[in-house]
Amino acid sequence: QVQLQESGPGLVKPSETLSLTCTVSGDSISGFYWNWIRQPPGKGLEWIGIHFFSGRTSYNPSLESRVTISEDWSKNQVSLKLTSMTPADTAVYYCARDRKGTSDYWGQGILVTVSS
Amino acid sequence: QSALTQPASVSGSPGQSITISCTGTSSDGTDYSYVSWLQQHPGKAPKLIVYDTHKRPSGVSDRFSGSKSANTASLTISGLQAEDEADYYCSSYTSTSRVFGGGTKLTVL
């Protein structure tokens, strides 16, 4: 059974960079695509970006200038960096495995609050 | 600009059937051929219930079914149960992006 676990700070100050890690167990991250998705409190899901197994990435145009998604095969982890955080970035952040365009396995999510 | 549009809310009584629609629009003519549906209970992560428009993952009740006509996909839940009360999201993709609908809150009366 594939399991995903997000980790990182729960509180970030405005203008700082958010760094989150998604640790995958039960399968190798190689050979799959990996999404980061977020959900502001009380709102819907927003796709942040994807890491393809070719090493290529693609990001939501609204966030593209601030986002980097990377993989660490040795640790079986996928990471997200989001720069210049503002209160509007407060959300639950999820990682999800992507299989043929479908997010089939999701982490439990991590709430990140942006506040001074 | 690309979008998947869902009704904000639907409701039904136990035992009834309901349908949630998901209409795809794209300024560049992208055809959202395949749609998946996610169920999210409060405070929980989304759970995949339908993929490739009409397929169900193992373990998902056959009360959930998906279909598509033209640019509108639909999720039908038959034999409504109290536990079906949740938010439902449709999702689709292109070769370089993923997109979610705004979500539909299902209330079981």
mmCIF file with all atom_site columns, C-alpha atoms in Angstrom:
data_model
loop_
_atom_site.group_PDB
_atom_site.id
_atom_site.type_symbol
_atom_site.label_atom_id
_atom_site.label_alt_id
_atom_site.label_comp_id
_atom_site.label_asym_id
_atom_site.label_entity_id
_atom_site.label_seq_id
_atom_site.pdbx_PDB_ins_code
_atom_site.Cartn_x
_atom_site.Cartn_y
_atom_site.Cartn_z
_atom_site.occupancy
_atom_site.B_iso_or_equiv
_atom_site.pdbx_formal_charge
_atom_site.auth_seq_id
_atom_site.auth_comp_id
_atom_site.auth_asym_id
_atom_site.auth_atom_id
_atom_site.pdbx_PDB_model_num
ATOM 1   C CA . GLN A 1 1   ? 0.000   0.000  0.000   1.00 0.00 ? 1   GLN A CA 1
ATOM 2   C CA . VAL A 1 2   ? 1.454   3.322  -1.073  1.00 0.00 ? 2   VAL A CA 1
ATOM 3   C CA . GLN A 1 3   ? 1.565   5.923  1.680   1.00 0.00 ? 3   GLN A CA 1
ATOM 4   C CA . LEU A 1 4   ? 2.516   9.583  1.437   1.00 0.00 ? 4   LEU A CA 1
ATOM 5   C CA . GLN A 1 5   ? 3.459   11.848 4.345   1.00 0.00 ? 5   GLN A CA 1
ATOM 6   C CA . GLU A 1 6   ? 3.986   15.590 4.079   1.00 0.00 ? 6   GLU A CA 1
ATOM 7   C CA . SER A 1 7   ? 6.344   17.292 6.513   1.00 0.00 ? 7   SER A CA 1
ATOM 8   C CA . GLY A 1 8   ? 7.612   20.789 7.109   1.00 0.00 ? 8   GLY A CA 1
ATOM 9   C CA . PRO A 1 9   ? 6.905   23.924 9.120   1.00 0.00 ? 9   PRO A CA 1
ATOM 10  C CA . GLY A 1 10  ? 3.364   24.716 10.149  1.00 0.00 ? 10  GLY A CA 1
ATOM 11  C CA . LEU A 1 11  ? 4.080   28.429 10.433  1.00 0.00 ? 11  LEU A CA 1
ATOM 12  C CA . VAL A 1 12  ? 5.951   30.635 7.981   1.00 0.00 ? 12  VAL A CA 1
ATOM 13  C CA . LYS A 1 13  ? 6.559   34.371 8.129   1.00 0.00 ? 13  LYS A CA 1
ATOM 14  C CA . PRO A 1 14  ? 5.573   36.640 5.232   1.00 0.00 ? 14  PRO A CA 1
ATOM 15  C CA . SER A 1 15  ? 8.267   36.915 2.531   1.00 0.00 ? 15  SER A CA 1
ATOM 16  C CA . GLU A 1 16  ? 9.925   33.658 3.681   1.00 0.00 ? 16  GLU A CA 1
ATOM 17  C CA . THR A 1 17  ? 10.338  30.514 1.603   1.00 0.00 ? 17  THR A CA 1
ATOM 18  C CA . LEU A 1 18  ? 8.232   27.445 2.348   1.00 0.00 ? 18  LEU A CA 1
ATOM 19  C CA . SER A 1 19  ? 9.951   24.076 2.070   1.00 0.00 ? 19  SER A CA 1
ATOM 20  C CA . LEU A 1 20  ? 7.860   20.916 2.294   1.00 0.00 ? 20  LEU A CA 1
ATOM 21  C CA . THR A 1 21  ? 8.800   17.282 1.855   1.00 0.00 ? 21  THR A CA 1
ATOM 22  C CA . CYS A 1 22  ? 6.631   14.366 0.833   1.00 0.00 ? 22  CYS A CA 1
ATOM 23  C CA . THR A 1 23  ? 8.013   11.007 1.942   1.00 0.00 ? 23  THR A CA 1
ATOM 24  C CA . VAL A 1 24  ? 6.670   8.045  0.000   1.00 0.00 ? 24  VAL A CA 1
ATOM 25  C CA . SER A 1 25  ? 6.568   4.515  1.367   1.00 0.00 ? 25  SER A CA 1
ATOM 26  C CA . GLY A 1 26  ? 5.340   1.288  -0.165  1.00 0.00 ? 26  GLY A CA 1
ATOM 27  C CA . ASP A 1 27  ? 6.680   2.033  -3.649  1.00 0.00 ? 27  ASP A CA 1
ATOM 28  C CA . SER A 1 28  ? 9.494   3.832  -5.415  1.00 0.00 ? 28  SER A CA 1
ATOM 29  C CA . ILE A 1 29  ? 8.903   7.393  -6.576  1.00 0.00 ? 29  ILE A CA 1
ATOM 30  C CA . SER A 1 30  ? 10.698  6.634  -9.828  1.00 0.00 ? 30  SER A CA 1
ATOM 31  C CA . GLY A 1 31  ? 8.347   5.784  -12.662 1.00 0.00 ? 31  GLY A CA 1
ATOM 32  C CA . PHE A 1 32  ? 5.543   7.983  -11.423 1.00 0.00 ? 32  PHE A CA 1
ATOM 33  C CA . TYR A 1 33  ? 4.558   11.618 -11.620 1.00 0.00 ? 33  TYR A CA 1
ATOM 34  C CA . TRP A 1 34  ? 4.027   13.592 -8.397  1.00 0.00 ? 34  TRP A CA 1
ATOM 35  C CA . ASN A 1 35  ? 1.701   16.501 -7.768  1.00 0.00 ? 35  ASN A CA 1
ATOM 36  C CA . TRP A 1 36  ? 1.576   19.189 -5.136  1.00 0.00 ? 36  TRP A CA 1
ATOM 37  C CA . ILE A 1 37  ? -1.908  20.544 -4.468  1.00 0.00 ? 37  ILE A CA 1
ATOM 38  C CA . ARG A 1 38  ? -3.146  23.031 -1.884  1.00 0.00 ? 38  ARG A CA 1
ATOM 39  C CA . GLN A 1 39  ? -6.448  23.956 -0.277  1.00 0.00 ? 39  GLN A CA 1
ATOM 40  C CA . PRO A 1 40  ? -6.975  27.283 1.501   1.00 0.00 ? 40  PRO A CA 1
ATOM 41  C CA . PRO A 1 41  ? -9.198  27.029 4.583   1.00 0.00 ? 41  PRO A CA 1
ATOM 42  C CA . GLY A 1 42  ? -12.825 26.574 3.526   1.00 0.00 ? 42  GLY A CA 1
ATOM 43  C CA . LYS A 1 43  ? -11.975 26.658 -0.182  1.00 0.00 ? 43  LYS A CA 1
ATOM 44  C CA . GLY A 1 44  ? -11.373 24.262 -3.043  1.00 0.00 ? 44  GLY A CA 1
ATOM 45  C CA . LEU A 1 45  ? -8.353  22.415 -4.374  1.00 0.00 ? 45  LEU A CA 1
ATOM 46  C CA . GLU A 1 46  ? -5.669  24.255 -6.322  1.00 0.00 ? 46  GLU A CA 1
ATOM 47  C CA . TRP A 1 47  ? -3.054  22.430 -8.391  1.00 0.00 ? 47  TRP A CA 1
ATOM 48  C CA . ILE A 1 48  ? 0.437   23.788 -7.700  1.00 0.00 ? 48  ILE A CA 1
ATOM 49  C CA . GLY A 1 49  ? 2.603   21.718 -10.010 1.00 0.00 ? 49  GLY A CA 1
ATOM 50  C CA . ILE A 1 50  ? 3.888   18.336 -11.120 1.00 0.00 ? 50  ILE A CA 1
ATOM 51  C CA . HIS A 1 51  ? 7.202   16.501 -11.351 1.00 0.00 ? 51  HIS A CA 1
ATOM 52  C CA . PHE A 1 52  ? 7.402   14.058 -14.241 1.00 0.00 ? 52  PHE A CA 1
ATOM 53  C CA . PHE A 1 53  ? 9.679   11.031 -14.011 1.00 0.00 ? 53  PHE A CA 1
ATOM 54  C CA . SER A 1 54  ? 11.727  12.433 -16.880 1.00 0.00 ? 54  SER A CA 1
ATOM 55  C CA . GLY A 1 55  ? 12.817  15.149 -14.490 1.00 0.00 ? 55  GLY A CA 1
ATOM 56  C CA . ARG A 1 56  ? 10.671  17.721 -16.246 1.00 0.00 ? 56  ARG A CA 1
ATOM 57  C CA . THR A 1 57  ? 8.337   19.886 -14.189 1.00 0.00 ? 57  THR A CA 1
ATOM 58  C CA . SER A 1 58  ? 5.236   21.929 -14.931 1.00 0.00 ? 58  SER A CA 1
ATOM 59  C CA . TYR A 1 59  ? 3.640   24.526 -12.702 1.00 0.00 ? 59  TYR A CA 1
ATOM 60  C CA . ASN A 1 60  ? 0.387   26.426 -12.309 1.00 0.00 ? 60  ASN A CA 1
ATOM 61  C CA . PRO A 1 61  ? 0.949   29.664 -14.253 1.00 0.00 ? 61  PRO A CA 1
ATOM 62  C CA . SER A 1 62  ? -0.323  31.666 -11.271 1.00 0.00 ? 62  SER A CA 1
ATOM 63  C CA . LEU A 1 63  ? 2.487   30.298 -9.090  1.00 0.00 ? 63  LEU A CA 1
ATOM 64  C CA . GLU A 1 64  ? 5.170   29.454 -11.642 1.00 0.00 ? 64  GLU A CA 1
ATOM 65  C CA . SER A 1 65  ? 7.538   32.288 -10.732 1.00 0.00 ? 65  SER A CA 1
ATOM 66  C CA . ARG A 1 66  ? 7.697   31.150 -7.096  1.00 0.00 ? 66  ARG A CA 1
ATOM 67  C CA . VAL A 1 67  ? 7.550   27.331 -7.246  1.00 0.00 ? 67  VAL A CA 1
ATOM 68  C CA . THR A 1 68  ? 10.117  24.575 -7.495  1.00 0.00 ? 68  THR A CA 1
ATOM 69  C CA . ILE A 1 69  ? 9.314   20.855 -7.253  1.00 0.00 ? 69  ILE A CA 1
ATOM 70  C CA . SER A 1 70  ? 12.132  18.338 -7.042  1.00 0.00 ? 70  SER A CA 1
ATOM 71  C CA . GLU A 1 71  ? 12.773  14.676 -6.243  1.00 0.00 ? 71  GLU A CA 1
ATOM 72  C CA . ASP A 1 72  ? 15.337  12.859 -4.115  1.00 0.00 ? 72  ASP A CA 1
ATOM 73  C CA . TRP A 1 73  ? 15.416  9.243  -5.273  1.00 0.00 ? 73  TRP A CA 1
ATOM 74  C CA . SER A 1 74  ? 17.833  8.217  -2.513  1.00 0.00 ? 74  SER A CA 1
ATOM 75  C CA . LYS A 1 75  ? 15.299  9.263  0.117   1.00 0.00 ? 75  LYS A CA 1
ATOM 76  C CA . ASN A 1 76  ? 12.173  8.456  -1.916  1.00 0.00 ? 76  ASN A CA 1
ATOM 77  C CA . GLN A 1 77  ? 10.967  12.006 -1.388  1.00 0.00 ? 77  GLN A CA 1
ATOM 78  C CA . VAL A 1 78  ? 9.360   14.769 -3.409  1.00 0.00 ? 78  VAL A CA 1
ATOM 79  C CA . SER A 1 79  ? 9.885   18.356 -2.305  1.00 0.00 ? 79  SER A CA 1
ATOM 80  C CA . LEU A 1 80  ? 8.128   21.668 -2.773  1.00 0.00 ? 80  LEU A CA 1
ATOM 81  C CA . LYS A 1 81  ? 9.626   25.135 -2.427  1.00 0.00 ? 81  LYS A CA 1
ATOM 82  C CA . LEU A 1 82  ? 7.423   28.217 -2.572  1.00 0.00 ? 82  LEU A CA 1
ATOM 83  C CA . THR A 1 83  ? 9.119   31.576 -2.242  1.00 0.00 ? 83  THR A CA 1
ATOM 84  C CA . SER A 1 84  ? 7.851   34.990 -1.111  1.00 0.00 ? 84  SER A CA 1
ATOM 85  C CA . MET A 1 85  ? 5.055   33.578 1.015   1.00 0.00 ? 85  MET A CA 1
ATOM 86  C CA . THR A 1 86  ? 2.075   35.792 1.841   1.00 0.00 ? 86  THR A CA 1
ATOM 87  C CA . PRO A 1 87  ? -1.025  35.220 3.991   1.00 0.00 ? 87  PRO A CA 1
ATOM 88  C CA . ALA A 1 88  ? -2.855  34.258 0.768   1.00 0.00 ? 88  ALA A CA 1
ATOM 89  C CA . ASP A 1 89  ? -0.636  31.152 0.659   1.00 0.00 ? 89  ASP A CA 1
ATOM 90  C CA . THR A 1 90  ? -2.108  29.871 3.931   1.00 0.00 ? 90  THR A CA 1
ATOM 91  C CA . ALA A 1 91  ? -3.491  26.449 3.073   1.00 0.00 ? 91  ALA A CA 1
ATOM 92  C CA . VAL A 1 92  ? -3.362  22.715 3.608   1.00 0.00 ? 92  VAL A CA 1
ATOM 93  C CA . TYR A 1 93  ? -0.670  21.423 1.264   1.00 0.00 ? 93  TYR A CA 1
ATOM 94  C CA . TYR A 1 94  ? -1.010  17.926 -0.182  1.00 0.00 ? 94  TYR A CA 1
ATOM 95  C CA . CYS A 1 95  ? 1.287   15.743 -2.219  1.00 0.00 ? 95  CYS A CA 1
ATOM 96  C CA . ALA A 1 96  ? -0.353  13.174 -4.471  1.00 0.00 ? 96  ALA A CA 1
ATOM 97  C CA . ARG A 1 97  ? 0.817   10.470 -6.838  1.00 0.00 ? 97  ARG A CA 1
ATOM 98  C CA . ASP A 1 98  ? -0.255  11.081 -10.401 1.00 0.00 ? 98  ASP A CA 1
ATOM 99  C CA . ARG A 1 99  ? -1.076  8.118  -12.583 1.00 0.00 ? 99  ARG A CA 1
ATOM 100 C CA . LYS A 1 100 ? -2.217  8.919  -16.141 1.00 0.00 ? 100 LYS A CA 1
ATOM 101 C CA . GLY A 1 101 ? -3.529  12.299 -15.067 1.00 0.00 ? 101 GLY A CA 1
ATOM 102 C CA . THR A 1 102 ? -5.296  11.048 -11.955 1.00 0.00 ? 102 THR A CA 1
ATOM 103 C CA . SER A 1 103 ? -4.190  11.795 -8.401  1.00 0.00 ? 103 SER A CA 1
ATOM 104 C CA . ASP A 1 104 ? -4.727  8.335  -7.009  1.00 0.00 ? 104 ASP A CA 1
ATOM 105 C CA . TYR A 1 105 ? -2.846  8.400  -3.693  1.00 0.00 ? 105 TYR A CA 1
ATOM 106 C CA . TRP A 1 106 ? -2.805  11.430 -1.411  1.00 0.00 ? 106 TRP A CA 1
ATOM 107 C CA . GLY A 1 107 ? -0.942  12.388 1.717   1.00 0.00 ? 107 GLY A CA 1
ATOM 108 C CA . GLN A 1 108 ? -2.867  13.486 4.778   1.00 0.00 ? 108 GLN A CA 1
ATOM 109 C CA . GLY A 1 109 ? -1.891  17.098 4.144   1.00 0.00 ? 109 GLY A CA 1
ATOM 110 C CA . ILE A 1 110 ? -0.077  19.693 6.214   1.00 0.00 ? 110 ILE A CA 1
ATOM 111 C CA . LEU A 1 111 ? -1.547  23.027 7.292   1.00 0.00 ? 111 LEU A CA 1
ATOM 112 C CA . VAL A 1 112 ? 0.806   25.909 6.599   1.00 0.00 ? 112 VAL A CA 1
ATOM 113 C CA . THR A 1 113 ? -0.076  29.277 8.088   1.00 0.00 ? 113 THR A CA 1
ATOM 114 C CA . VAL A 1 114 ? 1.621   32.451 6.917   1.00 0.00 ? 114 VAL A CA 1
ATOM 115 C CA . SER A 1 115 ? 1.755   34.998 9.693   1.00 0.00 ? 115 SER A CA 1
ATOM 116 C CA . SER A 1 116 ? 4.234   37.280 11.391  1.00 0.00 ? 116 SER A CA 1
ATOM 117 C CA . GLN B 2 1   ? -7.838  30.042 -19.183 1.00 0.00 ? 1   GLN B CA 1
ATOM 118 C CA . SER B 2 2   ? -9.092  26.574 -18.403 1.00 0.00 ? 2   SER B CA 1
ATOM 119 C CA . ALA B 2 3   ? -11.749 25.596 -15.929 1.00 0.00 ? 3   ALA B CA 1
ATOM 120 C CA . LEU B 2 4   ? -13.981 22.851 -14.680 1.00 0.00 ? 4   LEU B CA 1
ATOM 121 C CA . THR B 2 5   ? -17.315 24.176 -13.397 1.00 0.00 ? 5   THR B CA 1
ATOM 122 C CA . GLN B 2 6   ? -19.377 22.382 -10.773 1.00 0.00 ? 6   GLN B CA 1
ATOM 123 C CA . PRO B 2 7   ? -22.543 23.373 -8.917  1.00 0.00 ? 7   PRO B CA 1
ATOM 124 C CA . ALA B 2 8   ? -21.758 24.716 -5.470  1.00 0.00 ? 8   ALA B CA 1
ATOM 125 C CA . SER B 2 9   ? -24.181 22.395 -3.737  1.00 0.00 ? 9   SER B CA 1
ATOM 126 C CA . VAL B 2 10  ? -26.590 19.524 -4.237  1.00 0.00 ? 10  VAL B CA 1
ATOM 127 C CA . SER B 2 11  ? -28.792 17.676 -1.808  1.00 0.00 ? 11  SER B CA 1
ATOM 128 C CA . GLY B 2 12  ? -30.826 14.515 -1.605  1.00 0.00 ? 12  GLY B CA 1
ATOM 129 C CA . SER B 2 13  ? -32.621 12.251 0.821   1.00 0.00 ? 13  SER B CA 1
ATOM 130 C CA . PRO B 2 14  ? -31.357 8.855  1.922   1.00 0.00 ? 14  PRO B CA 1
ATOM 131 C CA . GLY B 2 15  ? -32.019 6.238  -0.715  1.00 0.00 ? 15  GLY B CA 1
ATOM 132 C CA . GLN B 2 16  ? -32.348 8.742  -3.546  1.00 0.00 ? 16  GLN B CA 1
ATOM 133 C CA . SER B 2 17  ? -29.921 9.294  -6.415  1.00 0.00 ? 17  SER B CA 1
ATOM 134 C CA . ILE B 2 18  ? -28.135 12.542 -7.167  1.00 0.00 ? 18  ILE B CA 1
ATOM 135 C CA . THR B 2 19  ? -25.934 13.713 -10.004 1.00 0.00 ? 19  THR B CA 1
ATOM 136 C CA . ILE B 2 20  ? -23.114 16.250 -9.882  1.00 0.00 ? 20  ILE B CA 1
ATOM 137 C CA . SER B 2 21  ? -22.033 17.846 -13.133 1.00 0.00 ? 21  SER B CA 1
ATOM 138 C CA . CYS B 2 22  ? -18.608 19.066 -14.197 1.00 0.00 ? 22  CYS B CA 1
ATOM 139 C CA . THR B 2 23  ? -18.387 21.193 -17.321 1.00 0.00 ? 23  THR B CA 1
ATOM 140 C CA . GLY B 2 24  ? -15.027 21.790 -18.953 1.00 0.00 ? 24  GLY B CA 1
ATOM 141 C CA . THR B 2 25  ? -14.131 25.011 -20.743 1.00 0.00 ? 25  THR B CA 1
ATOM 142 C CA . SER B 2 26  ? -10.821 25.995 -22.229 1.00 0.00 ? 26  SER B CA 1
ATOM 143 C CA . SER B 2 27  ? -9.717  29.080 -24.129 1.00 0.00 ? 27  SER B CA 1
ATOM 144 C CA . ASP B 2 28  ? -7.174  27.027 -26.085 1.00 0.00 ? 28  ASP B CA 1
ATOM 145 C CA . GLY B 2 29  ? -9.586  24.305 -27.101 1.00 0.00 ? 29  GLY B CA 1
ATOM 146 C CA . THR B 2 30  ? -8.175  21.704 -24.701 1.00 0.00 ? 30  THR B CA 1
ATOM 147 C CA . ASP B 2 31  ? -10.389 18.657 -24.585 1.00 0.00 ? 31  ASP B CA 1
ATOM 148 C CA . TYR B 2 32  ? -10.626 17.313 -21.087 1.00 0.00 ? 32  TYR B CA 1
ATOM 149 C CA . SER B 2 33  ? -11.225 13.798 -22.315 1.00 0.00 ? 33  SER B CA 1
ATOM 150 C CA . TYR B 2 34  ? -10.747 11.994 -19.030 1.00 0.00 ? 34  TYR B CA 1
ATOM 151 C CA . VAL B 2 35  ? -12.205 13.092 -15.721 1.00 0.00 ? 35  VAL B CA 1
ATOM 152 C CA . SER B 2 36  ? -11.691 11.821 -12.208 1.00 0.00 ? 36  SER B CA 1
ATOM 153 C CA . TRP B 2 37  ? -13.787 12.447 -9.121  1.00 0.00 ? 37  TRP B CA 1
ATOM 154 C CA . LEU B 2 38  ? -12.634 12.897 -5.544  1.00 0.00 ? 38  LEU B CA 1
ATOM 155 C CA . GLN B 2 39  ? -14.590 12.726 -2.293  1.00 0.00 ? 39  GLN B CA 1
ATOM 156 C CA . GLN B 2 40  ? -13.466 14.800 0.672   1.00 0.00 ? 40  GLN B CA 1
ATOM 157 C CA . HIS B 2 41  ? -14.902 14.602 4.155   1.00 0.00 ? 41  HIS B CA 1
ATOM 158 C CA . PRO B 2 42  ? -14.257 17.512 6.549   1.00 0.00 ? 42  PRO B CA 1
ATOM 159 C CA . GLY B 2 43  ? -10.707 17.559 7.833   1.00 0.00 ? 43  GLY B CA 1
ATOM 160 C CA . LYS B 2 44  ? -9.664  14.659 5.622   1.00 0.00 ? 44  LYS B CA 1
ATOM 161 C CA . ALA B 2 45  ? -7.604  14.314 2.471   1.00 0.00 ? 45  ALA B CA 1
ATOM 162 C CA . PRO B 2 46  ? -9.440  13.825 -0.814  1.00 0.00 ? 46  PRO B CA 1
ATOM 163 C CA . LYS B 2 47  ? -10.125 10.229 -1.840  1.00 0.00 ? 47  LYS B CA 1
ATOM 164 C CA . LEU B 2 48  ? -10.291 9.044  -5.439  1.00 0.00 ? 48  LEU B CA 1
ATOM 165 C CA . ILE B 2 49  ? -13.686 7.493  -6.246  1.00 0.00 ? 49  ILE B CA 1
ATOM 166 C CA . VAL B 2 50  ? -13.816 7.588  -10.059 1.00 0.00 ? 50  VAL B CA 1
ATOM 167 C CA . TYR B 2 51  ? -11.030 7.812  -12.657 1.00 0.00 ? 51  TYR B CA 1
ATOM 168 C CA . ASP B 2 52  ? -10.834 7.737  -16.444 1.00 0.00 ? 52  ASP B CA 1
ATOM 169 C CA . THR B 2 53  ? -14.361 9.203  -16.416 1.00 0.00 ? 53  THR B CA 1
ATOM 170 C CA . HIS B 2 54  ? -16.170 6.001  -15.410 1.00 0.00 ? 54  HIS B CA 1
ATOM 171 C CA . LYS B 2 55  ? -13.784 3.560  -13.675 1.00 0.00 ? 55  LYS B CA 1
ATOM 172 C CA . ARG B 2 56  ? -13.832 2.868  -9.943  1.00 0.00 ? 56  ARG B CA 1
ATOM 173 C CA . PRO B 2 57  ? -10.763 2.089  -7.839  1.00 0.00 ? 57  PRO B CA 1
ATOM 174 C CA . SER B 2 58  ? -10.823 -1.155 -5.937  1.00 0.00 ? 58  SER B CA 1
ATOM 175 C CA . GLY B 2 59  ? -12.908 -0.858 -2.795  1.00 0.00 ? 59  GLY B CA 1
ATOM 176 C CA . VAL B 2 60  ? -15.097 2.003  -3.952  1.00 0.00 ? 60  VAL B CA 1
ATOM 177 C CA . SER B 2 61  ? -18.814 1.302  -3.785  1.00 0.00 ? 61  SER B CA 1
ATOM 178 C CA . ASP B 2 62  ? -20.630 0.674  -7.057  1.00 0.00 ? 62  ASP B CA 1
ATOM 179 C CA . ARG B 2 63  ? -23.152 3.279  -5.903  1.00 0.00 ? 63  ARG B CA 1
ATOM 180 C CA . PHE B 2 64  ? -20.705 5.778  -7.386  1.00 0.00 ? 64  PHE B CA 1
ATOM 181 C CA . SER B 2 65  ? -20.686 5.988  -11.172 1.00 0.00 ? 65  SER B CA 1
ATOM 182 C CA . GLY B 2 66  ? -19.211 8.388  -13.695 1.00 0.00 ? 66  GLY B CA 1
ATOM 183 C CA . SER B 2 67  ? -20.145 9.348  -17.209 1.00 0.00 ? 67  SER B CA 1
ATOM 184 C CA . LYS B 2 68  ? -19.456 12.036 -19.800 1.00 0.00 ? 68  LYS B CA 1
ATOM 185 C CA . SER B 2 69  ? -21.359 13.646 -22.633 1.00 0.00 ? 69  SER B CA 1
ATOM 186 C CA . ALA B 2 70  ? -19.674 16.246 -24.820 1.00 0.00 ? 70  ALA B CA 1
ATOM 187 C CA . ASN B 2 71  ? -17.824 18.599 -22.467 1.00 0.00 ? 71  ASN B CA 1
ATOM 188 C CA . THR B 2 72  ? -19.780 17.711 -19.335 1.00 0.00 ? 72  THR B CA 1
ATOM 189 C CA . ALA B 2 73  ? -18.847 14.888 -16.981 1.00 0.00 ? 73  ALA B CA 1
ATOM 190 C CA . SER B 2 74  ? -21.195 13.624 -14.311 1.00 0.00 ? 74  SER B CA 1
ATOM 191 C CA . LEU B 2 75  ? -20.933 11.763 -11.036 1.00 0.00 ? 75  LEU B CA 1
ATOM 192 C CA . THR B 2 76  ? -24.027 9.873  -9.960  1.00 0.00 ? 76  THR B CA 1
ATOM 193 C CA . ILE B 2 77  ? -24.459 8.567  -6.445  1.00 0.00 ? 77  ILE B CA 1
ATOM 194 C CA . SER B 2 78  ? -27.290 6.102  -6.067  1.00 0.00 ? 78  SER B CA 1
ATOM 195 C CA . GLY B 2 79  ? -28.898 4.899  -2.853  1.00 0.00 ? 79  GLY B CA 1
ATOM 196 C CA . LEU B 2 80  ? -27.703 7.956  -0.938  1.00 0.00 ? 80  LEU B CA 1
ATOM 197 C CA . GLN B 2 81  ? -26.368 7.280  2.530   1.00 0.00 ? 81  GLN B CA 1
ATOM 198 C CA . ALA B 2 82  ? -25.578 9.660  5.368   1.00 0.00 ? 82  ALA B CA 1
ATOM 199 C CA . GLU B 2 83  ? -21.869 8.869  4.961   1.00 0.00 ? 83  GLU B CA 1
ATOM 200 C CA . ASP B 2 84  ? -21.951 10.258 1.415   1.00 0.00 ? 84  ASP B CA 1
ATOM 201 C CA . GLU B 2 85  ? -22.296 13.784 2.801   1.00 0.00 ? 85  GLU B CA 1
ATOM 202 C CA . ALA B 2 86  ? -19.019 15.372 1.726   1.00 0.00 ? 86  ALA B CA 1
ATOM 203 C CA . ASP B 2 87  ? -17.409 17.674 -0.809  1.00 0.00 ? 87  ASP B CA 1
ATOM 204 C CA . TYR B 2 88  ? -16.877 16.288 -4.303  1.00 0.00 ? 88  TYR B CA 1
ATOM 205 C CA . TYR B 2 89  ? -14.312 17.530 -6.814  1.00 0.00 ? 89  TYR B CA 1
ATOM 206 C CA . CYS B 2 90  ? -13.868 16.707 -10.457 1.00 0.00 ? 90  CYS B CA 1
ATOM 207 C CA . SER B 2 91  ? -10.404 16.805 -11.960 1.00 0.00 ? 91  SER B CA 1
ATOM 208 C CA . SER B 2 92  ? -8.872  16.513 -15.396 1.00 0.00 ? 92  SER B CA 1
ATOM 209 C CA . TYR B 2 93  ? -5.576  17.022 -17.131 1.00 0.00 ? 93  TYR B CA 1
ATOM 210 C CA . THR B 2 94  ? -3.571  17.982 -20.170 1.00 0.00 ? 94  THR B CA 1
ATOM 211 C CA . SER B 2 95  ? -0.057  16.878 -21.015 1.00 0.00 ? 95  SER B CA 1
ATOM 212 C CA . THR B 2 96  ? 1.376   19.669 -18.863 1.00 0.00 ? 96  THR B CA 1
ATOM 213 C CA . SER B 2 97  ? -1.247  20.621 -16.290 1.00 0.00 ? 97  SER B CA 1
ATOM 214 C CA . ARG B 2 98  ? -3.852  19.366 -13.901 1.00 0.00 ? 98  ARG B CA 1
ATOM 215 C CA . VAL B 2 99  ? -7.083  21.170 -13.057 1.00 0.00 ? 99  VAL B CA 1
ATOM 216 C CA . PHE B 2 100 ? -9.773  20.831 -10.414 1.00 0.00 ? 100 PHE B CA 1
ATOM 217 C CA . GLY B 2 101 ? -13.387 21.891 -10.354 1.00 0.00 ? 101 GLY B CA 1
ATOM 218 C CA . GLY B 2 102 ? -14.499 24.270 -7.636  1.00 0.00 ? 102 GLY B CA 1
ATOM 219 C CA . GLY B 2 103 ? -16.137 21.499 -5.639  1.00 0.00 ? 103 GLY B CA 1
ATOM 220 C CA . THR B 2 104 ? -19.715 20.545 -4.814  1.00 0.00 ? 104 THR B CA 1
ATOM 221 C CA . LYS B 2 105 ? -21.045 20.168 -1.297  1.00 0.00 ? 105 LYS B CA 1
ATOM 222 C CA . LEU B 2 106 ? -23.419 17.235 -1.027  1.00 0.00 ? 106 LEU B CA 1
ATOM 223 C CA . THR B 2 107 ? -25.947 17.412 1.790   1.00 0.00 ? 107 THR B CA 1
ATOM 224 C CA . VAL B 2 108 ? -27.900 14.300 2.726   1.00 0.00 ? 108 VAL B CA 1
ATOM 225 C CA . LEU B 2 109 ? -31.207 15.540 4.116   1.00 0.00 ? 109 LEU B CA 1
#
